[in-house]
XYZ file of N, CA and C in Angstrom:
180
model
N -131.610 69.554 -149.310
C -131.547 68.607 -150.396
C -131.414 69.304 -151.735
N -132.105 70.407 -151.900
C -132.039 71.085 -153.193
C -130.642 71.618 -153.462
N -129.986 72.124 -152.431
C -128.616 72.604 -152.603
C -127.709 71.455 -153.005
N -127.839 70.326 -152.316
C -127.015 69.159 -152.646
C -127.292 68.700 -154.074
N -128.556 68.635 -154.473
C -128.911 68.222 -155.835
C -128.270 69.142 -156.867
N -128.316 70.448 -156.611
C -127.717 71.402 -157.541
C -126.199 71.230 -157.588
N -125.582 71.032 -156.436
C -124.134 70.821 -156.396
C -123.762 69.535 -157.129
N -124.540 68.488 -156.921
C -124.281 67.210 -157.575
C -124.390 67.349 -159.092
N -125.416 68.052 -159.553
C -125.598 68.259 -160.995
C -124.446 69.054 -161.595
N -123.894 69.982 -160.812
C -122.791 70.811 -161.296
C -121.433 70.133 -161.108
N -121.423 68.983 -160.433
C -120.168 68.294 -160.174
C -119.321 69.003 -159.133
N -119.967 69.702 -158.206
C -119.242 70.486 -157.204
C -119.844 70.293 -155.819
N -119.976 69.032 -155.393
C -120.570 68.739 -154.092
C -119.648 69.208 -152.967
N -120.237 69.898 -151.991
C -119.495 70.382 -150.832
C -120.084 69.762 -149.569
N -119.231 69.535 -148.577
C -119.707 69.004 -147.306
C -120.562 70.039 -146.591
N -121.550 69.572 -145.845
C -122.343 70.485 -145.031
C -122.083 70.160 -143.564
N -122.313 71.128 -142.724
C -122.070 70.919 -141.302
C -123.075 69.924 -140.735
N -122.713 69.287 -139.642
C -123.603 68.324 -138.993
C -124.881 69.004 -138.527
N -124.784 70.244 -138.031
C -125.980 70.963 -137.585
C -126.971 71.163 -138.719
N -126.473 71.531 -139.889
C -127.349 71.730 -141.046
C -127.953 70.396 -141.473
N -127.149 69.356 -141.502
C -127.640 68.044 -141.921
C -128.731 67.532 -140.984
N -128.520 67.640 -139.684
C -129.520 67.180 -138.713
C -130.803 67.991 -138.847
N -130.660 69.295 -139.032
C -131.841 70.144 -139.183
C -132.620 69.780 -140.441
N -131.945 69.470 -141.519
C -132.620 69.109 -142.775
C -133.326 67.774 -142.639
N -132.735 66.829 -141.939
C -133.401 65.539 -141.726
C -134.678 65.751 -140.925
N -134.591 66.546 -139.870
C -135.777 66.820 -139.051
C -136.862 67.492 -139.883
N -136.481 68.435 -140.726
C -137.463 69.118 -141.578
C -138.106 68.129 -142.551
N -137.296 67.257 -143.147
C -137.823 66.258 -144.079
C -138.848 65.357 -143.388
N -138.499 64.874 -142.198
C -139.413 63.980 -141.486
C -140.704 64.687 -141.105
N -140.606 65.961 -140.736
C -141.800 66.721 -140.360
C -142.704 67.016 -141.550
N -142.114 67.288 -142.706
C -142.921 67.709 -143.853
C -143.307 66.563 -144.782
N -142.444 65.594 -144.951
C -142.707 64.532 -145.924
C -143.413 63.316 -145.343
N -143.482 63.240 -144.042
C -144.157 62.097 -143.424
C -145.477 62.497 -142.801
N -146.037 63.586 -143.245
C -147.340 64.007 -142.735
C -148.197 64.483 -143.902
N -149.486 64.426 -143.719
C -150.400 64.861 -144.765
C -151.739 65.242 -144.144
N -152.397 66.248 -144.697
C -153.732 66.580 -144.201
C -154.810 65.668 -144.804
N -154.420 64.868 -145.790
C -155.380 63.989 -146.458
C -155.726 62.792 -145.586
N -156.880 62.226 -145.821
C -157.302 61.029 -145.118
C -156.427 59.861 -145.537
N -155.922 59.124 -144.569
C -155.073 57.972 -144.829
C -155.960 56.732 -144.868
N -156.003 56.011 -146.000
C -156.938 54.888 -146.127
C -156.522 53.621 -145.369
N -155.254 53.520 -144.968
C -154.790 52.330 -144.266
C -154.976 52.487 -142.761
N -154.851 51.366 -142.061
C -154.916 51.381 -140.610
C -153.739 52.201 -140.065
N -153.981 52.932 -139.008
C -152.937 53.770 -138.420
C -151.755 52.932 -137.949
N -150.562 53.493 -138.060
C -149.340 52.827 -137.623
C -148.396 53.874 -137.053
N -147.435 53.425 -136.314
C -146.414 54.309 -135.769
C -145.081 53.941 -136.384
N -144.362 54.945 -136.850
C -143.020 54.754 -137.385
C -142.078 55.484 -136.440
N -141.084 54.785 -135.964
C -140.146 55.384 -135.024
C -138.776 55.489 -135.689
N -138.221 56.690 -135.689
C -136.888 56.931 -136.229
C -135.928 57.116 -135.067
N -134.744 56.592 -135.214
C -133.732 56.740 -134.178
C -132.430 57.178 -134.850
N -131.949 58.351 -134.473
C -130.695 58.857 -135.027
C -129.520 58.240 -134.286
N -128.537 57.763 -135.030
C -127.334 57.226 -134.407
C -126.199 58.242 -134.464
N -126.426 59.342 -135.161
C -125.472 60.432 -135.219
C -126.243 61.738 -135.106
N -125.560 62.799 -134.797
C -126.220 64.100 -134.731
C -125.772 64.888 -133.524
N -126.562 65.861 -133.165
C -126.229 66.707 -132.023
C -126.236 65.888 -130.736
N -125.197 65.989 -129.923
C -125.190 65.267 -128.643
C -126.376 65.696 -127.774
N -127.071 64.723 -127.218
C -128.187 64.999 -126.331
C -129.470 65.401 -127.028
N -129.487 65.378 -128.345
C -130.675 65.765 -129.093
C -131.675 64.621 -129.112
N -132.902 64.841 -128.661
C -133.910 63.763 -128.643
C -134.510 63.553 -130.017
N -133.826 62.883 -130.900
C -134.282 62.676 -132.274
C -134.900 61.306 -132.459
N -135.685 60.863 -131.518
C -136.360 59.578 -131.659
C -137.808 59.816 -131.933
C-alpha cells in the first residue's frame, strides 16, 4: 500500500503482479484485523472470500 500511495502522489501509478497483490491483502488482513488489546464488544467472526487470486489458494 505504501508503494501505491507514493506512486499515486507522484502521478506514476504502476501495475503490480497478482502474486504481490494477493500477498499484500493477506498481510493487511493478518495485521490490521487483529489486536492484543481487549475487545469490549461480543466476539464475532468475519469471513473473507477472495474471488480472484492464486488458483487453489485457500483465502477464505
